[in-house]
Short mmCIF file of N, CA and C in Angstrom, two decimals:
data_model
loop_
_atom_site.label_atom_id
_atom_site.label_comp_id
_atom_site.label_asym_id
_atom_site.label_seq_id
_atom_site.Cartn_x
_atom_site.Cartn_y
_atom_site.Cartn_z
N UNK P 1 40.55 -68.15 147.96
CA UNK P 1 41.00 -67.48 146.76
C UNK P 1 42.01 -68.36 146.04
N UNK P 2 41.82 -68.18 144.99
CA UNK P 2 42.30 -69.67 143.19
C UNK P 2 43.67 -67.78 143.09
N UNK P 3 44.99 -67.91 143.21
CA UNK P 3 46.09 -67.40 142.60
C UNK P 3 46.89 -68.36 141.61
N UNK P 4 47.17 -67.89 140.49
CA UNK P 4 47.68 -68.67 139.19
C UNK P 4 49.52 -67.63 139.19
N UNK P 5 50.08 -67.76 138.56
CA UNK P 5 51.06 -67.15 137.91
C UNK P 5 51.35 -67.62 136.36
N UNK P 6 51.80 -66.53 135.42
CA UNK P 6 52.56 -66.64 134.53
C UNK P 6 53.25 -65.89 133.79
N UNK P 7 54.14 -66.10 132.75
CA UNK P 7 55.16 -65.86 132.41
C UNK P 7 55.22 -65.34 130.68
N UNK P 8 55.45 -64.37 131.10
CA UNK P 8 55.81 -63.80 129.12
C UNK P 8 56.40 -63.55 128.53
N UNK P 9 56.95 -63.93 127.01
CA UNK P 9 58.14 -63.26 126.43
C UNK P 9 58.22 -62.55 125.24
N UNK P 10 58.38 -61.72 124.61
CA UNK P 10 58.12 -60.98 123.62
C UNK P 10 59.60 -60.30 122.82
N UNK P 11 60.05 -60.30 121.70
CA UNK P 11 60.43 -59.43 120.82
C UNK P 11 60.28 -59.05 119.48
N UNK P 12 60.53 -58.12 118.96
CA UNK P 12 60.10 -57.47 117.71
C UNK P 12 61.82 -57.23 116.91
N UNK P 13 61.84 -56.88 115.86
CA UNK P 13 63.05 -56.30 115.33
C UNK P 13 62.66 -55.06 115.01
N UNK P 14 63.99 -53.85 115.62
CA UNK P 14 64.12 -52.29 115.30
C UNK P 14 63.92 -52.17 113.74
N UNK P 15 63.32 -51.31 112.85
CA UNK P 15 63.58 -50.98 111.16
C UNK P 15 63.04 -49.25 111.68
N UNK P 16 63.05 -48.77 110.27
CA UNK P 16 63.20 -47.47 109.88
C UNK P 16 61.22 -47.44 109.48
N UNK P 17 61.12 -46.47 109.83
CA UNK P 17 59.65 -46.04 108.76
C UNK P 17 58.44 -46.85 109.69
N UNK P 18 58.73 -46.94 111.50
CA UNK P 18 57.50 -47.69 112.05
C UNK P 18 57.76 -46.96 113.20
N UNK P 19 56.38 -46.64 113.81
CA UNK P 19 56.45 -45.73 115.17
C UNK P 19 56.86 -46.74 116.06
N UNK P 20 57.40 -46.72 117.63
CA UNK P 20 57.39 -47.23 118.46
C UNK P 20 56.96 -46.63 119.79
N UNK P 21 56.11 -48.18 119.86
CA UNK P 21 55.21 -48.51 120.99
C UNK P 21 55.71 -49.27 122.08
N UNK P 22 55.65 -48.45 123.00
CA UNK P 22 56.16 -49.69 124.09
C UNK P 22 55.41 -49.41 125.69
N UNK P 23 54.81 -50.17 126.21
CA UNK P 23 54.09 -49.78 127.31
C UNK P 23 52.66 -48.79 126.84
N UNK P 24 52.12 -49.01 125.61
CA UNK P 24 50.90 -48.11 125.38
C UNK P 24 51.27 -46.87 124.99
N UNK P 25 52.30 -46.66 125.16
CA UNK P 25 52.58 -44.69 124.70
C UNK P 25 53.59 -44.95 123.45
N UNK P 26 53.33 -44.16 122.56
CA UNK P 26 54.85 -43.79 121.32
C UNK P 26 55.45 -43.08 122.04
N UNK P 27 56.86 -43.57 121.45
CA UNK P 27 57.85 -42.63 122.26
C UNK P 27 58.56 -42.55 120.78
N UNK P 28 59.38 -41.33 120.95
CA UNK P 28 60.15 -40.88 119.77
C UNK P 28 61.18 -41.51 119.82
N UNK P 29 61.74 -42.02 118.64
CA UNK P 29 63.27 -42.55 118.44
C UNK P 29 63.24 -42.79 116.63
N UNK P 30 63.83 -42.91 116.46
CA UNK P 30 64.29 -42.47 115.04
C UNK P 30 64.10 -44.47 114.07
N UNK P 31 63.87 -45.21 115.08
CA UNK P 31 63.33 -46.55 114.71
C UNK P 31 62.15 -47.01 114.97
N UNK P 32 61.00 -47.89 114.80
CA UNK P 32 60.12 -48.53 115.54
C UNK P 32 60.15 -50.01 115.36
N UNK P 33 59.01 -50.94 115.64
CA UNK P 33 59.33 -52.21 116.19
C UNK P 33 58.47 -52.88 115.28
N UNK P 34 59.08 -53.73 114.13
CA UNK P 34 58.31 -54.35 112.96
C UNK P 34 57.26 -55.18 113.74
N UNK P 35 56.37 -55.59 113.34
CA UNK P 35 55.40 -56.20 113.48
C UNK P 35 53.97 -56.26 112.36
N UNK P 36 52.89 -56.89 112.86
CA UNK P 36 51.59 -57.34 112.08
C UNK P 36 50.46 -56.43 113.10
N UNK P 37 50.56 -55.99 114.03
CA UNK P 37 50.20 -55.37 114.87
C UNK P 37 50.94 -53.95 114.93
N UNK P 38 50.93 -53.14 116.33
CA UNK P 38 51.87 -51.86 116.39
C UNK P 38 53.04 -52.68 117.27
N UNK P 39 53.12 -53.88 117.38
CA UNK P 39 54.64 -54.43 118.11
C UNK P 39 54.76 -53.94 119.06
N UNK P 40 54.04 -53.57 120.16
CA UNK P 40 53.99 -53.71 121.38
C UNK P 40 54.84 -54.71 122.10
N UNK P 41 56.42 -55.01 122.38
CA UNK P 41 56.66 -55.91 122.85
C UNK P 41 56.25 -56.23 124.36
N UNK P 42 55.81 -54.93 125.27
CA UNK P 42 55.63 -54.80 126.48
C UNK P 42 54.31 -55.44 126.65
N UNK P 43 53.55 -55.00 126.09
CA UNK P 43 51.92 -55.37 126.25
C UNK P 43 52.10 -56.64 125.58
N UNK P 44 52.33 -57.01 124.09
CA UNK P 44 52.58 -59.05 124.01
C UNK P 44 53.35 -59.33 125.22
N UNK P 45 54.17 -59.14 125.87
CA UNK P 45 54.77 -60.09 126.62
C UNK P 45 53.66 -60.47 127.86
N UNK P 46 53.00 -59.17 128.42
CA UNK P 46 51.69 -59.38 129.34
C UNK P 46 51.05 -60.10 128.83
N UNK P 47 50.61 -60.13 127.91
CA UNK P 47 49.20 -60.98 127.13
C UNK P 47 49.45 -62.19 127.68
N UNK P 48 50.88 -62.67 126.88
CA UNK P 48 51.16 -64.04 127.07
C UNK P 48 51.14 -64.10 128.48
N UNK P 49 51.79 -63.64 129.28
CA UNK P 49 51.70 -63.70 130.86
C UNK P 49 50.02 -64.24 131.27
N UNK P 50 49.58 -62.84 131.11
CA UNK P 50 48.00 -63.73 131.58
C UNK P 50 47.67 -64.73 131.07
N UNK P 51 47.86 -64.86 129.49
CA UNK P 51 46.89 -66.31 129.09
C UNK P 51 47.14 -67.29 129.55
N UNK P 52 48.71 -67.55 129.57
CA UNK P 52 49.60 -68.48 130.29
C UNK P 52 48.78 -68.67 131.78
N UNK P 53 48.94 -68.48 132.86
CA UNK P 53 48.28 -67.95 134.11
C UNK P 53 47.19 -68.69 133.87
N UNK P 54 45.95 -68.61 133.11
CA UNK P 54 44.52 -69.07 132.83
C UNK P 54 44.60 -70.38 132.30
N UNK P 55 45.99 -70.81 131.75
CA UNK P 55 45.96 -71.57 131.16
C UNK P 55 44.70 -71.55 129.36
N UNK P 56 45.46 -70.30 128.64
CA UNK P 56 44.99 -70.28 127.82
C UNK P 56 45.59 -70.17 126.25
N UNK P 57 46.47 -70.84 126.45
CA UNK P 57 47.15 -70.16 125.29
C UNK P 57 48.43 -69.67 125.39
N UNK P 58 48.44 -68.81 124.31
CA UNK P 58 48.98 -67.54 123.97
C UNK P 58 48.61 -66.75 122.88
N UNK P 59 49.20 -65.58 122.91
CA UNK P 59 48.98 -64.21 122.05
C UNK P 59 48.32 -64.75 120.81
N UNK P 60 49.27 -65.37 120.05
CA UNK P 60 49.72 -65.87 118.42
C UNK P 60 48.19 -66.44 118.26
N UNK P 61 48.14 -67.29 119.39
CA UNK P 61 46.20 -68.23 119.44
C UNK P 61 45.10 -67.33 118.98
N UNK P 62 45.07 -66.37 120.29
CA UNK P 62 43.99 -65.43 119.94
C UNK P 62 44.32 -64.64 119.16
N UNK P 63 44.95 -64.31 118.91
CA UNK P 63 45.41 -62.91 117.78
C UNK P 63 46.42 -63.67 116.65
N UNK P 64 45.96 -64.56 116.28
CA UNK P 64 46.83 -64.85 115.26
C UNK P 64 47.33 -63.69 114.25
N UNK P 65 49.10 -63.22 113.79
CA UNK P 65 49.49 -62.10 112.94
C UNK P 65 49.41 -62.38 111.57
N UNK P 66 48.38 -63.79 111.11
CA UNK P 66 47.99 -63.71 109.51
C UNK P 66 46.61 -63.20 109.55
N UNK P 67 45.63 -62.76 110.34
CA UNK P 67 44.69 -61.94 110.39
C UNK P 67 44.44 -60.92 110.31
N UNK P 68 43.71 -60.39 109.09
CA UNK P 68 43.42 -59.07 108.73
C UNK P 68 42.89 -58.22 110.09
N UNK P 69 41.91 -58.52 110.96
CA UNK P 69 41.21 -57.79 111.76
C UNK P 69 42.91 -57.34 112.79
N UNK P 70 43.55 -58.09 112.82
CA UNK P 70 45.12 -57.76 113.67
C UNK P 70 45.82 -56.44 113.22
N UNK P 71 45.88 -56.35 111.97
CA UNK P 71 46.44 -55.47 111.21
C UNK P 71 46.80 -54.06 111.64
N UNK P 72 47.96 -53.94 112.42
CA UNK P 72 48.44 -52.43 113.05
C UNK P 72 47.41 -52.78 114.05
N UNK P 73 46.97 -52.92 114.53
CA UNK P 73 46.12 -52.75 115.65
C UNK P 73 46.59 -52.03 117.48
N UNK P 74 46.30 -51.38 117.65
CA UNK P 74 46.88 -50.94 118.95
C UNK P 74 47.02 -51.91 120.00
N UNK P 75 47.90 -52.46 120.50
CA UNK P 75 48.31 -53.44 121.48
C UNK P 75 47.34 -53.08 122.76
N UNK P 76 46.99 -52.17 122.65
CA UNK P 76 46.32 -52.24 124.12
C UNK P 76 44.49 -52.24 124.09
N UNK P 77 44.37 -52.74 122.79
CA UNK P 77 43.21 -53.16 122.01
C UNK P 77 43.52 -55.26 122.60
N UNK P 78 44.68 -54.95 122.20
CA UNK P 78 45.00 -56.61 122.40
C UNK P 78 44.82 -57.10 124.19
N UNK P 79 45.33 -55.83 124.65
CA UNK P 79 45.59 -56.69 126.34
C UNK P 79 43.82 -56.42 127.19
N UNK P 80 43.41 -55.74 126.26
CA UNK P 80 41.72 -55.22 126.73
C UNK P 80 41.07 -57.02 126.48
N UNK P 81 41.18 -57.12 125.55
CA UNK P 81 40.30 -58.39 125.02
C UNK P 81 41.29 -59.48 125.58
N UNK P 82 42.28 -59.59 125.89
CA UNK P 82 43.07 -60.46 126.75
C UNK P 82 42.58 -60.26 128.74
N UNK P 83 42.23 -59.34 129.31
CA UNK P 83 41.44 -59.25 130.54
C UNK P 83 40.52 -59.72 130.37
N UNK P 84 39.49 -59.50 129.07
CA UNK P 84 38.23 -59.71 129.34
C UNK P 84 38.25 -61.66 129.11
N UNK P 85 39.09 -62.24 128.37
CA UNK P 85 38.98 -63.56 128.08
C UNK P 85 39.75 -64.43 129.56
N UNK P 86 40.34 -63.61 129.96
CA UNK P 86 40.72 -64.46 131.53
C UNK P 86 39.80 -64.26 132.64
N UNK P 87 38.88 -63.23 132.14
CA UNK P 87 37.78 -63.14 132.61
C UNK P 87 36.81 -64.23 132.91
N UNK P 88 36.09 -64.60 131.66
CA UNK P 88 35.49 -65.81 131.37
C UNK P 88 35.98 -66.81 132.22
N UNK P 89 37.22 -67.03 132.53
CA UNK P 89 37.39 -68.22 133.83
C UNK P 89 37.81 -67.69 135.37
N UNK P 90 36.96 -66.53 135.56
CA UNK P 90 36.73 -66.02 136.43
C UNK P 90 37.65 -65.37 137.26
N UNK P 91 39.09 -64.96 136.57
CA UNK P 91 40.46 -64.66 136.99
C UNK P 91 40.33 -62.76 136.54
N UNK P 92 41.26 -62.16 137.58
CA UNK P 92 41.39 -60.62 137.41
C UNK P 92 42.74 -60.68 137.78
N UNK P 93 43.28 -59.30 137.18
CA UNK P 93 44.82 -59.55 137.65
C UNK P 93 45.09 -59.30 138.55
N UNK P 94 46.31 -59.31 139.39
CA UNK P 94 46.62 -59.07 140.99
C UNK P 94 47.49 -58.17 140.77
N UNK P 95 48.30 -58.40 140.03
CA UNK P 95 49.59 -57.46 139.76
C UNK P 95 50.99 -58.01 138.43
N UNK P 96 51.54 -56.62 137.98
CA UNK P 96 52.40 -57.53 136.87
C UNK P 96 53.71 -56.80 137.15
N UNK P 97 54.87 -57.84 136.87
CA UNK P 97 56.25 -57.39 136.64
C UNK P 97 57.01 -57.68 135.52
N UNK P 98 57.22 -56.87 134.92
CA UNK P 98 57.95 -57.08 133.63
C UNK P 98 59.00 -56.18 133.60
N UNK P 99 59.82 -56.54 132.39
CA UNK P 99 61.09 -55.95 131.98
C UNK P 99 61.16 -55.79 130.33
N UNK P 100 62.18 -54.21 130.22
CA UNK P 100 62.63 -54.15 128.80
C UNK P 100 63.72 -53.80 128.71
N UNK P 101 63.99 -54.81 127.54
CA UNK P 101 65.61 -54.62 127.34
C UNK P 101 65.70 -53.93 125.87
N UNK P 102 66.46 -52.98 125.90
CA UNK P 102 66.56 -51.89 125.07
C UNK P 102 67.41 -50.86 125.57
N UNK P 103 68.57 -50.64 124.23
CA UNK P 103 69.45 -50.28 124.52
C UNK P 103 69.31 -48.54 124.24
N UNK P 104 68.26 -48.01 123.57
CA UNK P 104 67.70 -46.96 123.29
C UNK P 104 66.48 -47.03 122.57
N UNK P 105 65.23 -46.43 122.75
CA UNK P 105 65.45 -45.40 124.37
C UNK P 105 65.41 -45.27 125.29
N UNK P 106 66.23 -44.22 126.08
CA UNK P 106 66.21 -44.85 127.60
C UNK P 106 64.90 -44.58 128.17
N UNK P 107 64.41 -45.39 129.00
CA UNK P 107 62.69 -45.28 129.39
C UNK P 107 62.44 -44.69 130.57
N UNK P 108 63.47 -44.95 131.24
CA UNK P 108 63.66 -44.82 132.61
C UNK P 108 62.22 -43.24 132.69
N UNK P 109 62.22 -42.39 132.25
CA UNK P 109 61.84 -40.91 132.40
C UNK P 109 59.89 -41.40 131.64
N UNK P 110 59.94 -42.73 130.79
CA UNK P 110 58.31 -43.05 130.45
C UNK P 110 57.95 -43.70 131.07
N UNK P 111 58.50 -44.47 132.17
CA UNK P 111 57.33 -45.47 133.19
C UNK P 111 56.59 -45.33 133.74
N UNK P 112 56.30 -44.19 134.66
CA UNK P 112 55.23 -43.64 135.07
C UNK P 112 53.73 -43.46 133.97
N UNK P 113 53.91 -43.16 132.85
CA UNK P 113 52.84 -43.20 132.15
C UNK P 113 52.67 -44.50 131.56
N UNK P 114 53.45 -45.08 131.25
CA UNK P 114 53.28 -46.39 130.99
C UNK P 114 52.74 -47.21 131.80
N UNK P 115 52.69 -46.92 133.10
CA UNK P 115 52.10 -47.96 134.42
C UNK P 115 50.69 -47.45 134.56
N UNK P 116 50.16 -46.03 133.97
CA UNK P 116 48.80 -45.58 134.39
C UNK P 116 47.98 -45.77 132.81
N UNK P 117 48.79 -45.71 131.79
CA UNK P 117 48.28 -46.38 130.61
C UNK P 117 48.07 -47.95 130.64
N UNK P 118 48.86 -48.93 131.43
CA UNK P 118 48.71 -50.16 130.98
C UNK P 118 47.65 -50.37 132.45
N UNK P 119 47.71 -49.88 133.66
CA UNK P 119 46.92 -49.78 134.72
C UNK P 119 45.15 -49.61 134.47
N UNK P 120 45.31 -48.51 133.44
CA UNK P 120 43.74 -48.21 133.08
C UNK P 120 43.31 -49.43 131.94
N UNK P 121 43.74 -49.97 131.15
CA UNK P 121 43.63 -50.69 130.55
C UNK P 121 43.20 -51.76 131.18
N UNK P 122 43.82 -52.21 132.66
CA UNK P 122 43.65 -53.56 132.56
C UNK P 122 42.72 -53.29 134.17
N UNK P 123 42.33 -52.59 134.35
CA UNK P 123 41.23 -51.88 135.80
C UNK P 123 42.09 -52.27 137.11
N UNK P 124 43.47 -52.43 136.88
CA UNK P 124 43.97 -52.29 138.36
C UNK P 124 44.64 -50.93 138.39
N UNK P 125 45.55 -50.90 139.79
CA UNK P 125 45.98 -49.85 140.43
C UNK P 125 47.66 -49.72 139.48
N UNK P 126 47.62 -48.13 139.28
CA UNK P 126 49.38 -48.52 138.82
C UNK P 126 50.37 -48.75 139.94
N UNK P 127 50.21 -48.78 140.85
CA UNK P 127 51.20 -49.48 141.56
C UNK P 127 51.27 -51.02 142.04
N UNK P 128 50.09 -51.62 140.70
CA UNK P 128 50.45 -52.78 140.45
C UNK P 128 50.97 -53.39 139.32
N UNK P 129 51.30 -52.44 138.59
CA UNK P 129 51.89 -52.72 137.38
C UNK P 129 53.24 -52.09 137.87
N UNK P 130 54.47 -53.09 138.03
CA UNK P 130 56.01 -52.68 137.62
C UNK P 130 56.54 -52.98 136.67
N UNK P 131 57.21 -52.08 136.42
CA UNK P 131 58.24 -51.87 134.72
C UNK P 131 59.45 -51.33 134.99
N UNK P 132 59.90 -51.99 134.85
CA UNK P 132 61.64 -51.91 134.46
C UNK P 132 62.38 -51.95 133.45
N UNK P 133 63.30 -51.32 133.45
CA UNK P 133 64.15 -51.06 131.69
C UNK P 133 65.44 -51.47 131.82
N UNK P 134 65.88 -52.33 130.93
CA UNK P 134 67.32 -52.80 131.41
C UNK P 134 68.25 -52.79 129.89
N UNK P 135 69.44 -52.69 129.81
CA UNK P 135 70.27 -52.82 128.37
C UNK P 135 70.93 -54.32 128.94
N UNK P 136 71.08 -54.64 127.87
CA UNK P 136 72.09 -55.80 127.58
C UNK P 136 73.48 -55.24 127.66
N UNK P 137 73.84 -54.57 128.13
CA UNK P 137 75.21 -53.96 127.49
C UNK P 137 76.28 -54.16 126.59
N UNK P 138 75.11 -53.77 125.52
CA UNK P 138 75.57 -53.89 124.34
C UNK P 138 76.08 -55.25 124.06
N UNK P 139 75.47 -56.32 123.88
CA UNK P 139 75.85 -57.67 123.94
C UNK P 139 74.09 -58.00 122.99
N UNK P 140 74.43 -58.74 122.31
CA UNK P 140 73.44 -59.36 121.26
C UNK P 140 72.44 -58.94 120.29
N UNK P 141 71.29 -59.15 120.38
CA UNK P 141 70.41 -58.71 118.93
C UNK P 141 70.17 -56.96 119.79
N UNK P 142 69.90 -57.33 120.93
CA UNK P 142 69.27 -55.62 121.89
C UNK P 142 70.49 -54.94 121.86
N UNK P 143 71.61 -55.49 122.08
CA UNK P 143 72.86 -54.59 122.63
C UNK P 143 73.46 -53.71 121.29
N UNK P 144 72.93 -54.19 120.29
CA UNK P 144 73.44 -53.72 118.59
C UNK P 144 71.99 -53.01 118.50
N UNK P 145 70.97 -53.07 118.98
CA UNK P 145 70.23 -52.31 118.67
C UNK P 145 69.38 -53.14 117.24
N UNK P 146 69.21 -53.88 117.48
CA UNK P 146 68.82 -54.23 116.18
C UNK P 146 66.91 -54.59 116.91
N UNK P 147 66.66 -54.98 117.75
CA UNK P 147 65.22 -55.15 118.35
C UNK P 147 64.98 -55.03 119.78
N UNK P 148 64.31 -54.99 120.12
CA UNK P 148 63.52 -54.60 121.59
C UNK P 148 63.05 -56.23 122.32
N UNK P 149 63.29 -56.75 123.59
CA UNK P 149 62.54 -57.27 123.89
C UNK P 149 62.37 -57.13 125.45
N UNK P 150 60.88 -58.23 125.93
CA UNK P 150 60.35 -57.87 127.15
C UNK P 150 59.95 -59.23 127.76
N UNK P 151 60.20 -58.73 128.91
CA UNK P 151 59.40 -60.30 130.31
C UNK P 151 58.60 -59.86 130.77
N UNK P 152 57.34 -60.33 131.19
CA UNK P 152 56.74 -60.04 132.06
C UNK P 152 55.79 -61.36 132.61
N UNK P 153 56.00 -61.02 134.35
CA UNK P 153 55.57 -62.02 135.25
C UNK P 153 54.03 -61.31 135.75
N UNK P 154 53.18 -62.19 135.82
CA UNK P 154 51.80 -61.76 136.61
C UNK P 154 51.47 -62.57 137.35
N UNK P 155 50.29 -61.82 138.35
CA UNK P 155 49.72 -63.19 138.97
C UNK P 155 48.68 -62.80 138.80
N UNK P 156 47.47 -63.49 138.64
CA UNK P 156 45.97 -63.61 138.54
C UNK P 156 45.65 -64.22 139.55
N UNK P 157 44.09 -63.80 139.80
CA UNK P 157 43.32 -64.29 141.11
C UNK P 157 41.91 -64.60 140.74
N UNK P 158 41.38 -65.21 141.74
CA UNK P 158 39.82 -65.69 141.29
C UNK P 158 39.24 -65.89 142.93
N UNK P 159 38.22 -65.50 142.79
CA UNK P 159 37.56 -66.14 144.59
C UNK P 159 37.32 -67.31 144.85
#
């Protein structure tokens, strides 16, 4: 068995008048996360993780955000067609760990659905998807609240 690892990073900036998406579910908060897409920072940061891993890229490659077909698009439209292209070099995921830093909202009480939403998406088990939520305390662009961002580590496998 061929195991790869890689590494993802993702942020968006908070504004007024955009839902937010994070981990596949809206969650209510009185901001959402600008983007060319729905700004998924959780699911871009995976993307990049796997492509990275396959040695393919990244997000911006396949999904370039000056493309009409991108347009709002549901992020987990993005990490579907991101499995199936690490596919093609014969890789499935093993498991992912990521993080979000965000100073509101607190998530702690959405991870559970977030691990069986991003789980079904990508045909593994949710207790291979971990998610963690962390603040900056109050220290920089996250700690002012001004944007959201996320890590996430994977490993991919192949026989």
């Amino acid at each position: 068995m061929k195991i790869r690892v890689g590494f993802g990073f993702d942020v968006h900036r908070l504004i007024e008048g955009r839902e937010l998406w994070l981990g596949g579910i809206k969650l209510e908060h009185e901001l959402g996360l600008l983007g060319h897409s729905d700004a998924d920072v959780l699911i871009h940061a995976i993307c990049d993780a796997l492509l990275g891993a396959a040695n393919m890229r990244d997000i911006g490659y396949h999904f370039p955000d000056n493309a009409g077909e991108f347009k709002n698009i549901d992020s987990k439209i993005l990490l579907a067609k991101t499995i199936d292209l690490i596919a093609t070099k014969g890789y499935r995921v093993g498991n992912i760990d990521a993080t979000v830093c965000a100073e509101r909202p607190k998530l702690k009480a959405h991870i559970p659905e977030m691990q069986e939403v991003l789980a079904h998406v990508m045909n593994i088990e949710p207790e291979d998807v971990s998610i963690k939520a962390t603040t900056t305390e109050k220290l920089g662009f996250t700690g002012r609240e001004e944007g959201i961002s996320a890590y996430a580590t994977v490993l991919i496998e192949r026989d």
